[in-house]
Structure formats: structure tokens, C-alpha cells
Short mmCIF file of C-alpha atoms in Angstrom, two decimals:
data_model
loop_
_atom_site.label_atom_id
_atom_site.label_comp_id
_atom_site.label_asym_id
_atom_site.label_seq_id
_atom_site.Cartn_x
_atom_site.Cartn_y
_atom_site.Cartn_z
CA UNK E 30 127.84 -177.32 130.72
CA UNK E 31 131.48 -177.43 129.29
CA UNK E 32 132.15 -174.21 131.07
CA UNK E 33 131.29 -175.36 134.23
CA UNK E 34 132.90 -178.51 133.86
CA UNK E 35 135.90 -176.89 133.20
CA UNK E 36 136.48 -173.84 136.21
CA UNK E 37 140.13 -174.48 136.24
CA UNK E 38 140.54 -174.05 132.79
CA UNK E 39 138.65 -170.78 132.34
CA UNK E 40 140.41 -169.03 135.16
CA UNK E 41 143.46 -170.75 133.26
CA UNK E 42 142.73 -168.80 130.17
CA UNK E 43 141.30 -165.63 132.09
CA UNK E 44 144.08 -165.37 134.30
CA UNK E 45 146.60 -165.18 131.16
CA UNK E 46 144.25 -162.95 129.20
CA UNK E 47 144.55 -159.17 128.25
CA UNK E 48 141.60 -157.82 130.40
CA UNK E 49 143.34 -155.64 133.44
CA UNK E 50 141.85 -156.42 136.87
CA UNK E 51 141.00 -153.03 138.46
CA UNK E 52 139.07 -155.40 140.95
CA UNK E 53 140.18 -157.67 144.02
CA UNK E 54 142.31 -159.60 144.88
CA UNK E 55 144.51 -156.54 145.56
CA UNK E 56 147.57 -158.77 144.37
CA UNK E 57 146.21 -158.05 140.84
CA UNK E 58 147.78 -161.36 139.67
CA UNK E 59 151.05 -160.75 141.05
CA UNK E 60 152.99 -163.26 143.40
CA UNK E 61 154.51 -162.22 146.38
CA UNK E 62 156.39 -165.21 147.22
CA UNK E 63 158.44 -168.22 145.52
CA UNK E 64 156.90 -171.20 147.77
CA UNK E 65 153.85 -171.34 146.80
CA UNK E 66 153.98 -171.95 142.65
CA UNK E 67 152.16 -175.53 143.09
CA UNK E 68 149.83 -175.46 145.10
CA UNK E 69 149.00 -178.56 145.24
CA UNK E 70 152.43 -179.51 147.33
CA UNK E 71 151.35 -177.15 149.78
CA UNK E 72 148.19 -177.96 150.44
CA UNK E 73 148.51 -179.72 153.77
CA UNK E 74 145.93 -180.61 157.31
CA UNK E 75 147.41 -179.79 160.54
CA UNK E 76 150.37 -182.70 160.51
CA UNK E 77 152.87 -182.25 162.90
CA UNK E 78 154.87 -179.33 163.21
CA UNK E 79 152.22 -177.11 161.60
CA UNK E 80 149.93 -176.39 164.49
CA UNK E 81 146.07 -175.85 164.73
CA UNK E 82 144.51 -172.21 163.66
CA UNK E 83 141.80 -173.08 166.50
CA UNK E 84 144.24 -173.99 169.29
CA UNK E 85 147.29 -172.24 168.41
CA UNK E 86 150.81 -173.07 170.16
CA UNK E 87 153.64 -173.16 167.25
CA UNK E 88 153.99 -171.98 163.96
CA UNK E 89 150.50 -170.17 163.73
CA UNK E 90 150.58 -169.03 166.54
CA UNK E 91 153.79 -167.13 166.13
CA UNK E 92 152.27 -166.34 162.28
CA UNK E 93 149.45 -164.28 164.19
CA UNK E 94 152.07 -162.61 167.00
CA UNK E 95 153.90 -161.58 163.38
CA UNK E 96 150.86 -160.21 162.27
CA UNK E 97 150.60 -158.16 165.18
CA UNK E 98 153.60 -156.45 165.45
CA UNK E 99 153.05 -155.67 161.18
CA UNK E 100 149.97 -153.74 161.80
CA UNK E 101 151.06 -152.44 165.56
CA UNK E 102 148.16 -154.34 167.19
CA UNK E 103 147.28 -155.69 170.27
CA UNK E 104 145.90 -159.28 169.22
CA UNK E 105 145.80 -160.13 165.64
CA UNK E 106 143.73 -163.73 164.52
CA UNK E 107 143.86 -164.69 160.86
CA UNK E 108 140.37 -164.94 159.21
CA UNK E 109 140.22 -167.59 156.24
CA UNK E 110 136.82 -167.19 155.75
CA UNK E 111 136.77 -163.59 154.83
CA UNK E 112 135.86 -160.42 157.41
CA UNK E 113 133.11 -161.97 156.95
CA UNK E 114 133.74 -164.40 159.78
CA UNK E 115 135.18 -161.94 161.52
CA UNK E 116 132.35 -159.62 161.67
CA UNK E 117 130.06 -163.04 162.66
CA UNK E 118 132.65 -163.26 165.84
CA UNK E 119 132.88 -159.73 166.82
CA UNK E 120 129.26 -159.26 166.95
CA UNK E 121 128.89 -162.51 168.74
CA UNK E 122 131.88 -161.73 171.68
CA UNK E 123 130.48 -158.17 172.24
CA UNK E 124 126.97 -159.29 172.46
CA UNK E 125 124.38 -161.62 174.69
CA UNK E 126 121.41 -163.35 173.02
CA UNK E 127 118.58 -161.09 172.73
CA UNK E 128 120.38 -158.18 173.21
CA UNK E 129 120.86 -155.05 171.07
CA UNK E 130 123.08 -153.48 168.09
CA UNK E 131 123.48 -150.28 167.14
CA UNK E 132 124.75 -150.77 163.68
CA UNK E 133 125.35 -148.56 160.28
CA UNK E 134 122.76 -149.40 158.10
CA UNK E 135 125.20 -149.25 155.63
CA UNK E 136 126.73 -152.63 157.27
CA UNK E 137 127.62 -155.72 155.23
CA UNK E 138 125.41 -158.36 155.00
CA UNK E 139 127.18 -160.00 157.39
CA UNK E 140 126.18 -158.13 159.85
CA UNK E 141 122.69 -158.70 159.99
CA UNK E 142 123.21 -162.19 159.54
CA UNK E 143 125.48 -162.14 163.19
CA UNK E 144 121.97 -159.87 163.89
CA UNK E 145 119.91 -162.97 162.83
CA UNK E 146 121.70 -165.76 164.70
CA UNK E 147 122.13 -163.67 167.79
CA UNK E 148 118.62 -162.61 168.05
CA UNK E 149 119.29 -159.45 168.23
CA UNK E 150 117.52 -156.18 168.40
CA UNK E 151 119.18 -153.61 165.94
CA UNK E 152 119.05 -150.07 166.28
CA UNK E 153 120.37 -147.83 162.78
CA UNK E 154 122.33 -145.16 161.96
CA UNK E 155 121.83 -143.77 158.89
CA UNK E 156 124.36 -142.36 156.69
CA UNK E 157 124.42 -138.74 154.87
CA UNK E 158 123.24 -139.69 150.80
CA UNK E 159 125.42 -138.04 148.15
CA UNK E 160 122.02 -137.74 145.47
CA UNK E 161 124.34 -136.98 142.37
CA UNK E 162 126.30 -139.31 142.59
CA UNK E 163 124.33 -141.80 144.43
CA UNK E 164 126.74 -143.20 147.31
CA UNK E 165 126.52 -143.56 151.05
CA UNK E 166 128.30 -140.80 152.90
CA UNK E 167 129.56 -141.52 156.37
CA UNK E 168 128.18 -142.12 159.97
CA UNK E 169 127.76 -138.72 161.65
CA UNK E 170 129.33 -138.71 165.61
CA UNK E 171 126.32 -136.76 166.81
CA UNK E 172 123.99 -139.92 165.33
CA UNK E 173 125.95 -141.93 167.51
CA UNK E 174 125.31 -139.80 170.92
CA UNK E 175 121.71 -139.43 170.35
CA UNK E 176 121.08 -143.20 169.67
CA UNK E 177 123.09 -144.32 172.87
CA UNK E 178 121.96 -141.56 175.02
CA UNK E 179 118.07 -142.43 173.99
CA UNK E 180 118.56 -146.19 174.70
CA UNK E 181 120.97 -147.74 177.51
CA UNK E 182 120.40 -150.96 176.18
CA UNK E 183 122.49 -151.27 173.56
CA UNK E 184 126.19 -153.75 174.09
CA UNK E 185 127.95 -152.67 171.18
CA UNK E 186 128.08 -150.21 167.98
CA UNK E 187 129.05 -151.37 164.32
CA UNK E 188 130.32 -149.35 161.69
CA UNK E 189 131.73 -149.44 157.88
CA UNK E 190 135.11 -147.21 157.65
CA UNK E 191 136.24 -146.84 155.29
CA UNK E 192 133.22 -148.10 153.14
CA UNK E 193 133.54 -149.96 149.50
CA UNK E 194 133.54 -146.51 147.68
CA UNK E 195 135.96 -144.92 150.26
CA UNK E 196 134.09 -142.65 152.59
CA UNK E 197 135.71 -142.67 155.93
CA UNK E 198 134.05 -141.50 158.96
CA UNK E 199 135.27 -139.69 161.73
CA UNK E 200 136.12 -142.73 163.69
CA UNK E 201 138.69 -141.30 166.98
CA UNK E 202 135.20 -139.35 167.62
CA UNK E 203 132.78 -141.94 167.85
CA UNK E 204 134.97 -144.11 169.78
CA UNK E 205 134.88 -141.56 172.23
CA UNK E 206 131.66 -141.32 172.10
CA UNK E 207 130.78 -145.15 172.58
CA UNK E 208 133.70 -145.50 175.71
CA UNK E 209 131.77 -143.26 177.32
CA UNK E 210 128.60 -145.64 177.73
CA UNK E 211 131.30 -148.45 178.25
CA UNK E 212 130.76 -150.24 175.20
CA UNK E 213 132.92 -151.62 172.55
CA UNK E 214 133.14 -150.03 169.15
CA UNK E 215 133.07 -152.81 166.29
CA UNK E 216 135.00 -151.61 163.04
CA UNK E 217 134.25 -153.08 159.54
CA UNK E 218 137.60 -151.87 157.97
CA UNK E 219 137.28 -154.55 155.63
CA UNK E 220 138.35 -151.90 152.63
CA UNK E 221 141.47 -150.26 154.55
CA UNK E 222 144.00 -153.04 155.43
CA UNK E 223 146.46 -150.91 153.35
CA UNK E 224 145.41 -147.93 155.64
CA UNK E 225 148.48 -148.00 157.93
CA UNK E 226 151.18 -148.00 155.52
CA UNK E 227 151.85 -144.91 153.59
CA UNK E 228 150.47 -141.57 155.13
CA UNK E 229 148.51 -140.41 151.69
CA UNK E 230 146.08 -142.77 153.31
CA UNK E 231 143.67 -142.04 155.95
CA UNK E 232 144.46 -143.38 159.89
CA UNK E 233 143.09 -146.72 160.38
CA UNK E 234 140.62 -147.54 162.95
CA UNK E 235 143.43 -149.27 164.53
CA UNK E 236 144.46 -146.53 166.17
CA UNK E 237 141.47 -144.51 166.93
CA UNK E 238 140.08 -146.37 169.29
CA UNK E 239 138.18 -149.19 167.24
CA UNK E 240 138.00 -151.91 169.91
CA UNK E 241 137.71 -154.49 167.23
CA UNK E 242 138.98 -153.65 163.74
CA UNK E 243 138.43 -156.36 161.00
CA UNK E 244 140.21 -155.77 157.62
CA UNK E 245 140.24 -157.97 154.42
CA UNK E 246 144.24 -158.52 153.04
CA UNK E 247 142.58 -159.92 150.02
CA UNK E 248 140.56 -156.85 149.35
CA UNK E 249 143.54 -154.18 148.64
CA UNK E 250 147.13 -156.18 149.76
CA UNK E 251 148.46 -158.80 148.02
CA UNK E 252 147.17 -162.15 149.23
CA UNK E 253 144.58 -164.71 148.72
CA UNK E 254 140.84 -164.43 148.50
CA UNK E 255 139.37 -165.04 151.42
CA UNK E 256 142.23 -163.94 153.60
CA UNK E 257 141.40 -161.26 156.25
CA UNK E 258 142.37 -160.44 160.00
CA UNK E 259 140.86 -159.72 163.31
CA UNK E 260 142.57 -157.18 165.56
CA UNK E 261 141.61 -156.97 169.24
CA UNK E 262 142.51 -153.80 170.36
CA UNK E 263 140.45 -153.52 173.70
CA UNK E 264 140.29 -155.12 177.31
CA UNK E 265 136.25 -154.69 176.71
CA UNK E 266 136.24 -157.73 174.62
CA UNK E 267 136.49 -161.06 176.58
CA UNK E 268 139.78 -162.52 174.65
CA UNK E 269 137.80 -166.05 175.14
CA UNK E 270 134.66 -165.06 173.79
CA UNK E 271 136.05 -163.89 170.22
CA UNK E 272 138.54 -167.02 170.21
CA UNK E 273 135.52 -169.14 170.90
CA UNK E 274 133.32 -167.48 168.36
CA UNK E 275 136.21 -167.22 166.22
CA UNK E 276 136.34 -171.65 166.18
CA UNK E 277 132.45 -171.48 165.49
CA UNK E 278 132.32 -168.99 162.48
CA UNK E 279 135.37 -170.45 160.75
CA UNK E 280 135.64 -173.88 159.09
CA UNK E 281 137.79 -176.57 161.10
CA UNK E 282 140.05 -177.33 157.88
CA UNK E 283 141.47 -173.96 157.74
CA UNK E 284 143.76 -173.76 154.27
CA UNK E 285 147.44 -173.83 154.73
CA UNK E 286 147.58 -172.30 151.50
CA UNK E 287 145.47 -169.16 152.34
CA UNK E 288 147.33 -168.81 155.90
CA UNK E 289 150.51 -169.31 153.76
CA UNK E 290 149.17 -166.05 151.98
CA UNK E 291 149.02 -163.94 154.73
CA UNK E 292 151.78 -164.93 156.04
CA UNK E 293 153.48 -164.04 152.50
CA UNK E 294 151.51 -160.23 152.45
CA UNK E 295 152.86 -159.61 155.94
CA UNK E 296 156.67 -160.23 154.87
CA UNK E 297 156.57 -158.62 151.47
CA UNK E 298 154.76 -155.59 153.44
CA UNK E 299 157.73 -155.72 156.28
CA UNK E 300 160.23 -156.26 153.39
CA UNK E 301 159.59 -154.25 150.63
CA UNK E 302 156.23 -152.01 152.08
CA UNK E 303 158.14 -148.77 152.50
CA UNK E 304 159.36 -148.75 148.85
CA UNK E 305 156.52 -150.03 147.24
CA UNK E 306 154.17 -147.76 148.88
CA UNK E 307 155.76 -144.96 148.12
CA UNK E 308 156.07 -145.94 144.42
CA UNK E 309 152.22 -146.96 144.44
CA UNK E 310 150.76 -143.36 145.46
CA UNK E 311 153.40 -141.96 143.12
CA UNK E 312 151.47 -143.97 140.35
CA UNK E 313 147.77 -143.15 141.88
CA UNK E 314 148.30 -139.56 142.49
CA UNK E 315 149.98 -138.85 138.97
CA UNK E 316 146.87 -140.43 137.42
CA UNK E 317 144.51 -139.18 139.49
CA UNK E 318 145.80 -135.84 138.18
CA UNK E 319 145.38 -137.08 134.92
CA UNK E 320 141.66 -138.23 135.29
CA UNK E 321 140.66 -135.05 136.80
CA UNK E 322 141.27 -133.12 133.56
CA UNK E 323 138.00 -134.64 132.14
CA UNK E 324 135.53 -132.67 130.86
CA UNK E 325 132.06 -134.42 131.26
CA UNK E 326 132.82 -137.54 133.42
CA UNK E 327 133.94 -136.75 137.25
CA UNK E 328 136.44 -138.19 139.42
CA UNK E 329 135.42 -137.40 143.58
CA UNK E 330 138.31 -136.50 145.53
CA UNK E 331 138.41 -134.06 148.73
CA UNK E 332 135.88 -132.01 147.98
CA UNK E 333 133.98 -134.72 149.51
CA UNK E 334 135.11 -133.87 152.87
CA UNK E 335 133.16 -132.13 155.39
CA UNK E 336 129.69 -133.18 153.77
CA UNK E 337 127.57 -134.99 156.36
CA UNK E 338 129.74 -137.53 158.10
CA UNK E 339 132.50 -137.58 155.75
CA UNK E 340 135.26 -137.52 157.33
CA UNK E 341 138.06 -138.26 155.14
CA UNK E 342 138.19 -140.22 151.69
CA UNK E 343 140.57 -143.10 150.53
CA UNK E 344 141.84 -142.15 147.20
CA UNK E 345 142.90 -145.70 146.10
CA UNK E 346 139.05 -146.30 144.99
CA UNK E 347 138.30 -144.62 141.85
CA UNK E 348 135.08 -143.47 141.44
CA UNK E 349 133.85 -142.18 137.85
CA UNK E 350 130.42 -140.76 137.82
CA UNK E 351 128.83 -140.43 135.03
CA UNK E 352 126.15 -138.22 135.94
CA UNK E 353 126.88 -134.87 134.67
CA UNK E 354 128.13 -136.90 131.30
CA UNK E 355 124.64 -138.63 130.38
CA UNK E 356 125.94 -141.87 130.97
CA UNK E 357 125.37 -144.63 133.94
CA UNK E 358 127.01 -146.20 135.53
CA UNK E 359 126.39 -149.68 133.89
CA UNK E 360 127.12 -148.53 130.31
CA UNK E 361 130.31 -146.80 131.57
CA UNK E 362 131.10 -150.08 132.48
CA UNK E 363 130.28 -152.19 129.37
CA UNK E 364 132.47 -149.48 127.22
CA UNK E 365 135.14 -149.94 130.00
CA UNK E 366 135.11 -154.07 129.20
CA UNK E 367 133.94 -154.73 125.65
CA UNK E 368 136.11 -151.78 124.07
CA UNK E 369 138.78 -151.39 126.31
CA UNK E 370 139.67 -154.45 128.29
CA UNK E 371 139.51 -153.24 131.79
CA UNK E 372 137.33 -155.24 134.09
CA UNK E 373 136.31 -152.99 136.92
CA UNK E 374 135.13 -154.18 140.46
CA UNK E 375 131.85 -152.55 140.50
CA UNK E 376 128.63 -151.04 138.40
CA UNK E 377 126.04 -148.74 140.13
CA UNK E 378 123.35 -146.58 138.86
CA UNK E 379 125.45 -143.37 138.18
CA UNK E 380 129.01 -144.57 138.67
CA UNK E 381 131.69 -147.30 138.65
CA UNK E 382 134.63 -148.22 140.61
CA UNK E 383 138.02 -148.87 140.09
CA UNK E 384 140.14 -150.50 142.61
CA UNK E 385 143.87 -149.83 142.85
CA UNK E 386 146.53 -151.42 145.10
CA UNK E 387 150.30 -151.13 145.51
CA UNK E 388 150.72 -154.06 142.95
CA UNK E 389 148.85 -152.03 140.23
CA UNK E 390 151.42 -151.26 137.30
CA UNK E 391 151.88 -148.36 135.39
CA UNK E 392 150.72 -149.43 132.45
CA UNK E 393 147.45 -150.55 134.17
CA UNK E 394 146.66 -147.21 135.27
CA UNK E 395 147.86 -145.28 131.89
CA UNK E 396 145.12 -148.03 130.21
CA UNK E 397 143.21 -146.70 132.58
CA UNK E 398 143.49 -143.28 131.91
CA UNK E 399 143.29 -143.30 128.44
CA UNK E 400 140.38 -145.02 128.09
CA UNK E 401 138.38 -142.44 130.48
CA UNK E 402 139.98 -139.64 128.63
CA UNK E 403 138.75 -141.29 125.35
CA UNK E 404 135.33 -141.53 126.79
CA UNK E 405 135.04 -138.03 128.08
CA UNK E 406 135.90 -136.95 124.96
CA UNK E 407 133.34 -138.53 122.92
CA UNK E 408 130.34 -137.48 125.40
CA UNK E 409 128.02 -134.81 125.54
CA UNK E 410 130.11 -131.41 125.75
CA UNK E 411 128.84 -128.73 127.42
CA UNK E 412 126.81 -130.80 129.59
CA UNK E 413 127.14 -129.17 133.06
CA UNK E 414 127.51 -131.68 135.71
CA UNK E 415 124.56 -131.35 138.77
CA UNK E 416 126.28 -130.34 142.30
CA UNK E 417 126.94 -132.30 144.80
CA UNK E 418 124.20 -132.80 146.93
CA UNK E 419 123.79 -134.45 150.17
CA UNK E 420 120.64 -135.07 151.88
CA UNK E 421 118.81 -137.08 154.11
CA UNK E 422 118.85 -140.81 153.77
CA UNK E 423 116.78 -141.52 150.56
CA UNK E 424 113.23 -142.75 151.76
CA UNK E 425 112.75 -145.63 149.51
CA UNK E 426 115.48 -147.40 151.45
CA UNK E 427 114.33 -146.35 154.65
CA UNK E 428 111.37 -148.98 156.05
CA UNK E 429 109.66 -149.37 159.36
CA UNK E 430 110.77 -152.09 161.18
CA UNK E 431 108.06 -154.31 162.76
CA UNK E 432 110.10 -157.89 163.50
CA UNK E 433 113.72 -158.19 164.43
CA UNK E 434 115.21 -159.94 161.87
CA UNK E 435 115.30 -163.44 163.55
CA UNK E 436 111.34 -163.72 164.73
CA UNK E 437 111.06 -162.39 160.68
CA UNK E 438 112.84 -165.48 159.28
CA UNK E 439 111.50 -168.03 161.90
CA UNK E 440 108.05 -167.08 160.42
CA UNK E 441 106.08 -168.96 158.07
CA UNK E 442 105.79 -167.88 154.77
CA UNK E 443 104.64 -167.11 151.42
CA UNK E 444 105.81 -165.55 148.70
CA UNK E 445 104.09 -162.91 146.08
CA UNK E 446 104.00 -160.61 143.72
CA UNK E 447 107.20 -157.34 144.76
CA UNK E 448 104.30 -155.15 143.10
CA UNK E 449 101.28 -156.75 145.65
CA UNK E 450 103.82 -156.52 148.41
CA UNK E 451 103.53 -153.16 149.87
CA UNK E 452 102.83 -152.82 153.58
CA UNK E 453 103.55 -156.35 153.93
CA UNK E 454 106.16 -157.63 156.30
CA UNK E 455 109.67 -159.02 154.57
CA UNK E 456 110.93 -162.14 154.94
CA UNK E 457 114.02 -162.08 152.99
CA UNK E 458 116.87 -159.08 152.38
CA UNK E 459 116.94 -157.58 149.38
CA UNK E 460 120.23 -155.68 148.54
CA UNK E 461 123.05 -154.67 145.78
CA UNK E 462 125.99 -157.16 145.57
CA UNK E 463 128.59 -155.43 145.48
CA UNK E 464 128.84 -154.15 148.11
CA UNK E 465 125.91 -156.41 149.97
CA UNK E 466 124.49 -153.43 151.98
CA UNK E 467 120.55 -154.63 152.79
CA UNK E 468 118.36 -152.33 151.16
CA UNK E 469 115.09 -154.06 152.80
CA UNK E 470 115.67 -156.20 156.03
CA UNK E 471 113.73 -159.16 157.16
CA UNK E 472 111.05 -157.73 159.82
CA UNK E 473 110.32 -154.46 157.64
CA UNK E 474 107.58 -152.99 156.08
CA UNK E 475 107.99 -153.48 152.07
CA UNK E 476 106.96 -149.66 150.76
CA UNK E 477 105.59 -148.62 147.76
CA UNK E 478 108.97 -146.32 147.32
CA UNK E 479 110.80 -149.34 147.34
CA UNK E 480 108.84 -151.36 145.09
CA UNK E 481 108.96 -148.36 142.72
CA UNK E 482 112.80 -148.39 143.02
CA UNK E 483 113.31 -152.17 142.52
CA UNK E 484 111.26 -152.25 139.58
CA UNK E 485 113.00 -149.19 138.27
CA UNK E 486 115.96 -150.89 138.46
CA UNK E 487 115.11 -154.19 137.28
CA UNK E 488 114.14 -152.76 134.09
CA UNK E 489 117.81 -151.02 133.99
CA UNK E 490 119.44 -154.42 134.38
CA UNK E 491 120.59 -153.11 137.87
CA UNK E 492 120.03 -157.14 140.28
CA UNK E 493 118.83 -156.86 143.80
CA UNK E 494 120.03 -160.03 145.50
CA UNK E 495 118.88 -161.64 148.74
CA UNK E 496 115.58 -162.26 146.95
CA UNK E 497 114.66 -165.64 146.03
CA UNK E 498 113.12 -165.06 142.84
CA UNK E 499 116.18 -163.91 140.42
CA UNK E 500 113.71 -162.29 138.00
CA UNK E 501 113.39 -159.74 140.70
CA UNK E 502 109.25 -159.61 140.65
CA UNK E 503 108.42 -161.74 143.30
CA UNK E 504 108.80 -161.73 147.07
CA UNK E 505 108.71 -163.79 150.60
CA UNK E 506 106.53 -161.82 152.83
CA UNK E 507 106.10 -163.25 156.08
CA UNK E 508 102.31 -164.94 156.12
CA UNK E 509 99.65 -162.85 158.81
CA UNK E 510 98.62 -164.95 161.38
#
């Protein structure tokens, strides 16, 4: 209990601690501006001269216009409750109650959950599956023609690009592809809001025709937690629909001090952005280099590209797989903490992943480095790593779906054994935080494939969230009538 009692102090102590954060906030514990030391004198409601986020006419207002013209958009609305609101809205404004979504199943979490309130129907696209090293590729155009083509229903498409591990897909294409059935295309670009600013990165979705492009500043720039933006890029989204959703999804006490932290990313991006940049992919190229000397542990770069859907790759996440090195991805990461002090931002089955930003030092990545190098050294040598392979969407995380996700949850019912489960008909989501993708989806059929895999990884230590029983052995199934 003293712990909890005492949040401020731990962060206190963690905060000024040795452990390197190759994890968000992309500021990496780095301020970008003078005015905001104590918080507490800046922490302010909407007083006079300050405006209103939800009815902006002054300061905020011109904040957002400033915004705009930073990232060359159209419309840009701060988010202080993460993309996560901002996915909620976009969903919302391009879509009527009942209606359908065609939607990466590869989506965040938030997703369904605009799915859920909405009502809606969704309709999947499945991403390539890299097998060795166990990530999502990208979202193939062709996938997109023949799901809009077979069903004229649909309002409005959802994607990830680039997606937590950095797979980017080939986004100018299936905007084309959607304007042609006169829909809008929804972007998650929650990982790329550093995109537009330094050409060794991929082109955003901002200008490839992503109608609505949602990025997270707190993911990869130097702000806040919790601080994201909205751009509208498209006359096929009603401007009063997303400002209305907009007011619903986010809270009514909007925090100066977060909007404060955009407003301080934006200017140290206009200000210093060019230099800093450029002095950033110095640093993340040089090591890259570096890390791709290892022997049994393997760092994905471009050779990614041109496997199904993958497009391009973003080569500020750093992947280490441990596959061909007789190591997962979990241990990797213990070795990385315990021994080494670098706290990474996330643990999967055969990898982990390191996330850099311009405000990553030197030192940080030489730590870095070193440590990998140290590592790779000490494994198994000789140990040929397996070859890529990408194949069809693994079939334990594929499952029929018999309910749409809202008539699955407004169901009574009961809850039972994961291993009794199968053929039953979920009633809660069951998926891997990070990066929150659903692995099983209220309305679907629970299969013995992904019982199998949930138990597998329960006894690897490897949590499945969304579940209501934390031990992971127990599930809501929604009760036959």
C-alpha cells in the first residue's frame, strides 16, 4: 500500500533514476520549453482569455490553425485524450448507426470500441503474418478492392500505418482505391507524427490521400502523454460531425497543461525541427549500422519491403528478434532491464521493441548497442536464423464472426472455463497490450486454435487482456438462449 500511496514519489525517484526509456513519451524526459517547470501554476479551467477547446474562438483556436500550418494540413483539432478519442470521432463522423466498417483487423482497440457504440457491422482485412518473427505485415491494396467491390454497403475504411512495430502500407494506393466508391479513408497514424519531418522517414498519410489522419505527439515527439491530433484532410467528412463527436469523446475539462504541450512540440519542431532531425537519423542510422553486425540476434530493416502489403518500414522502431538466437522475446527483455538498465516499450513472443525519437541521446543509443552486442555475443553461435516467412493470417487468430460486436455485449452472460469455451460465442475481447490489437472480438466463435494459443502463452507469462479473469483461464461467453 505505501507504493500506491505514494505515485508521485515513485515517478519522483524513477524519473531521476539510471534506467534509459527506449519507450514513450517520445520526449524521453527531456523538456522542450521553460514555462511549464511547475505545473501546478499552470494548471488552469477556461478563465478568460484562454478560450474553450470545444468552442474555439481565441487562443486555441489559433493553437490548432498553428498546428495546421506545422504539419501542412487542412484542419488540425488537438486530442487530449489520446488518438484514442480521435479514432472514437472519426469513426463516428464517417459513419451512421447500424452501418458498416471495413477495418484492419490489426486496428486498435479503439476501434472496435467506436464499432461497439456505433452498432456497427465490421467487415476485416487481414494483414500478411511475418511467422519468424511473429509481427503483422501490412494491409494489401487488392484486399481493399475486393472487400468494397463485394459489398456497397460499407461508409468508411480504417487502417493502422504505420503500425506499433513500423510496417507501413501502401497508403496513396488504397486511398485511391476507397475515392473511387466515394468513401472516406480513416488513418490510424498514431505511430508516425514524426513522419513528415525528415525524409529518412516514410510519407505520412497526410499526404496520400488519408481523409482523416490521427497521430499521437506523445508517442514519438516531444510532448505530453495523452497529447495527439486530428487532421481533416477531406470535404467527405462533415466538418460538424467530427467537431461534434470530437466534444462527446473528449472530457469537458480539457488540461491546459497537456494543450500547453502541444503547443510547446509544435514550436520546438518549427524552431529547432530541421536541425534536430537531421542530427536524430544521424544517431539512428549510425547505430542501426552498428546493431546489424550481430551475429545471432536480428535487427529487420528493408528487406522487409515488398513482402505482402509492406509497403515501406519506419526505422525509428527497433525491432530485435530473437528467433534465430534461441531466445524470446520476454527474456531478451528481462536481460535488457535487470542487467542493463534499459527499459524497452514492448515484449512479444519472439522479439522486443525499442522506440527512438529525435530527443534520444547518444549515449542512450551506444547503451543500447552495447548491450545487444554483449548479448549476441554470449548466445548460441552458429545458430542459423529461420527465413523470413510470410503467410496467410495465422488461423488461431482468425474466428467466425456470428454477432456484431454490440448485440455480443448487450447479451446476457456467463462466464467459464477458456478450455470449455470452444465454439462458444465471446463476450469480451481478448488481446496483447501493447499494442491492444483484439485477438478474439465480442460476437466470435472462441476456437480450439485459440484456446491452444492462449494457454500456450499463459504458461510463457505472455497476458492477454480484455478478459475479465486476469489468471487468463476463464471466459465470458455470451449465454444461448
Amino acid at each position: 500500500m505505501s507504493q500506491g500511496k505514494y505515485l508521485d514519489r515513485e515517478l519522483y525517484k524513477y524519473g531521476r533514476g539510471e534506467a534509459y526509456p527506449f519507450h514513450m513519451p517520445g520526449h524521453k524526459r527531456q523538456a522542450v520549453t521553460p514555462y511549464l517547470e511547475n505545473p501546478y501554476l499552470e494548471d488552469i479551467t477556461e478563465i478568460t482569455g484562454f478560450d474553450n477547446l470545444h468552442h474555439a474562438e481565441g487562443i486555441l483556436k489559433e493553437a490548432q490553425e498553428y498546428g495546421a500550418e506545422i504539419f501542412r494540413a487542412k484542419q488540425t483539432y488537438f486530442l487530449i485524450n489520446g488518438s484514442t478519442a480521435g479514432i472514437l470521432a472519426a469513426v463516428s463522423a464517417c459513419t451512421k448507426p447500424g452501418g458498416k466498417l471495413l477495418m484492419a483487423r490489426n486496428c486498435h482497440k479503439a476501434a472496435y470500441h467506436a464499432a461497439c457504440l456505433r452498432e456497427l457491422e465490421t467487415v476485416y482485412l487481414y494483414p500478411s503474418w511475418e511467422e519468424s518473427l511473429g509481427l503483422n505485415g501490412g494491409i494489401c491494396p487488392e484486399d481493399v478492392e475486393a472487400a468494397l467491390a463485394a459489398d456497397g454497403e460499407i461508409q468508411a475504411v480504417l487502417i493502422t500505418s504505420p503500425t506499433y512495430d513500423g510496417i507501413l502500407s501502401d497508403v496513396k494506393k488504397i486511398a485511391e482505391t476507397v475515392h473511387r466508391y466515394g468513401i472516406p479513408l480513416i488513418v490510424d497514424e498514431a505511430h508516425g507524427a514524426h513522419l513528415p519531418f525528415h525524409d529518412y522517414f516514410p510519407e505520412s498519410a497526410l499526404y496520400q490521400g488519408g481523409d482523416i489522419v490521427i497521430q499521437s505527439l506523445h508517442k514519438t515527439l516531444p510532448s505530453l502523454t495523452q497529447t495527439a491530433v486530428l487532421h481533416n484532410q477531406s470535404e467527405l467528412v462533415s466538418r460538424e460531425r467530427l467537431e461534434r463527436f470530437l466534444g462527446i469523446y473528449q472530457t469537458s475539462s480539457p488540461s491546459y497543461l497537456l494543450m500547453a504541450s502541444i503547443t510547446a512540440c509544435l514550436r520546438y519542431v518549427e524552431q529547432r525541427g530541421e536541425e534536430e532531425f537531421e542530427k536524430y537519423v544521424c544517431r539512428l542510422d549510425k547505430w542501426r549500422r552498428v546493431l546489424a553486425q550481430m551475429k545471432t540476434l536480428y535487427l529487420p530493416g528493408k528487406e522487409l519491403l515488398g513482402q505482402k502489403g509492406i509497403f515501406d518500414l519506419d526505422l525509428s522502431k527497433i525491432i530485435i528478434s530473437g528467433e534465430g538466437a534461441n531466445i524470446d522475446g520476454p527474456s531478451l527483455h528481462r536481460i535488457l532491464r535487470e542487467k542493463y538498465g534499459l527499459e524497452l516499450e514492448m515484449e512479444a513472443p519472439k522479439y522486443v521493441l525499442a522506440l527512438t525519437s529525435l530527443m534520444d541521446t547518444e549515449e542512450g543509443f551506444q547503451r543500447l548497442a552495447e548491450a545487444l552486442l554483449e548479448i549476441d555475443s554470449r548466445l548460441m553461435k552458429g545458430y542459423k536464423r529461420k527465413p523470413l516467412s510470410f503467410t496467410d493470417y495465422p488461423q488461431e487468430l482468425c474466428s467466425r464472426q456470428i454477432l456484431s460486436i454490440s448485440q455480443a455485449m448487450e447479451r446476457e452472460q456467463e462466464e467459464r472455463n477458456l478450455t470449455e469455451s470452444r465454439g462458444l460465442i465471446s463476450g469480451e475481447f481478448a488481446y496483447l497490450y501493447p499494442p491492444g490489437i483484439p485477438l478474439l472480438v465480442p460476437g466470435e466463435e472462441i476456437t480450439e486454435e485459440f484456446i491452444e494459443q492462449a494457454v500456450r502463452w499463459e504458461k510463457e507469462g505472455i497476458r492477454l487482456q480484455g478478459l475479465s479473469d486476469y489468471t487468463q483461464k476463464r471466459i465470458k461467453t455470451v449465454k444461448k438462449r
